[in-house]
mmCIF file of C-alpha atoms in Angstrom:
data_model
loop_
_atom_site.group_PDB
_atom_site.id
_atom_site.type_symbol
_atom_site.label_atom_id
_atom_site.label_comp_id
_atom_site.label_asym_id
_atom_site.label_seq_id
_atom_site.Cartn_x
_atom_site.Cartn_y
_atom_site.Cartn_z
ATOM 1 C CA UNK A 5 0.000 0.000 0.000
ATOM 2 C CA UNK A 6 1.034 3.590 -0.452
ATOM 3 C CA UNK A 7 2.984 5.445 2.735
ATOM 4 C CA UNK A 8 1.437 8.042 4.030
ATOM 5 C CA UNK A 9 3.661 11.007 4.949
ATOM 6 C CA UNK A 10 5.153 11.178 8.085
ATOM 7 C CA UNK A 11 6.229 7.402 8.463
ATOM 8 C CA UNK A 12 9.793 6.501 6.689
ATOM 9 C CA UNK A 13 9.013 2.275 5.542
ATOM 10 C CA UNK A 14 5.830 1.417 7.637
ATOM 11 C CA UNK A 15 2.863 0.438 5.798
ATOM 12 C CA UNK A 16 -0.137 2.078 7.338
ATOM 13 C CA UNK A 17 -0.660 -1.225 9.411
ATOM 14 C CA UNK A 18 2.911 -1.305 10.915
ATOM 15 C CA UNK A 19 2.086 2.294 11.575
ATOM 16 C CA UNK A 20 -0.571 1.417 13.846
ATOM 17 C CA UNK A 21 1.930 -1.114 15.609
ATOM 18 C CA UNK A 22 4.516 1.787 16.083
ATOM 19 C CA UNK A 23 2.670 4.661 17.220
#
């Protein structure tokens, strides 16, 4: 999926895992 900006390699999911 596309990364939204603000993360660096985290998909949207590991995002939510990393928060």
């Amino acid at each position: 999926p596309k990364i939204p900006k603000g993360t660096r390699d985290f998909t949207p999911e590991e995002m939510a895992i990393r928060e």
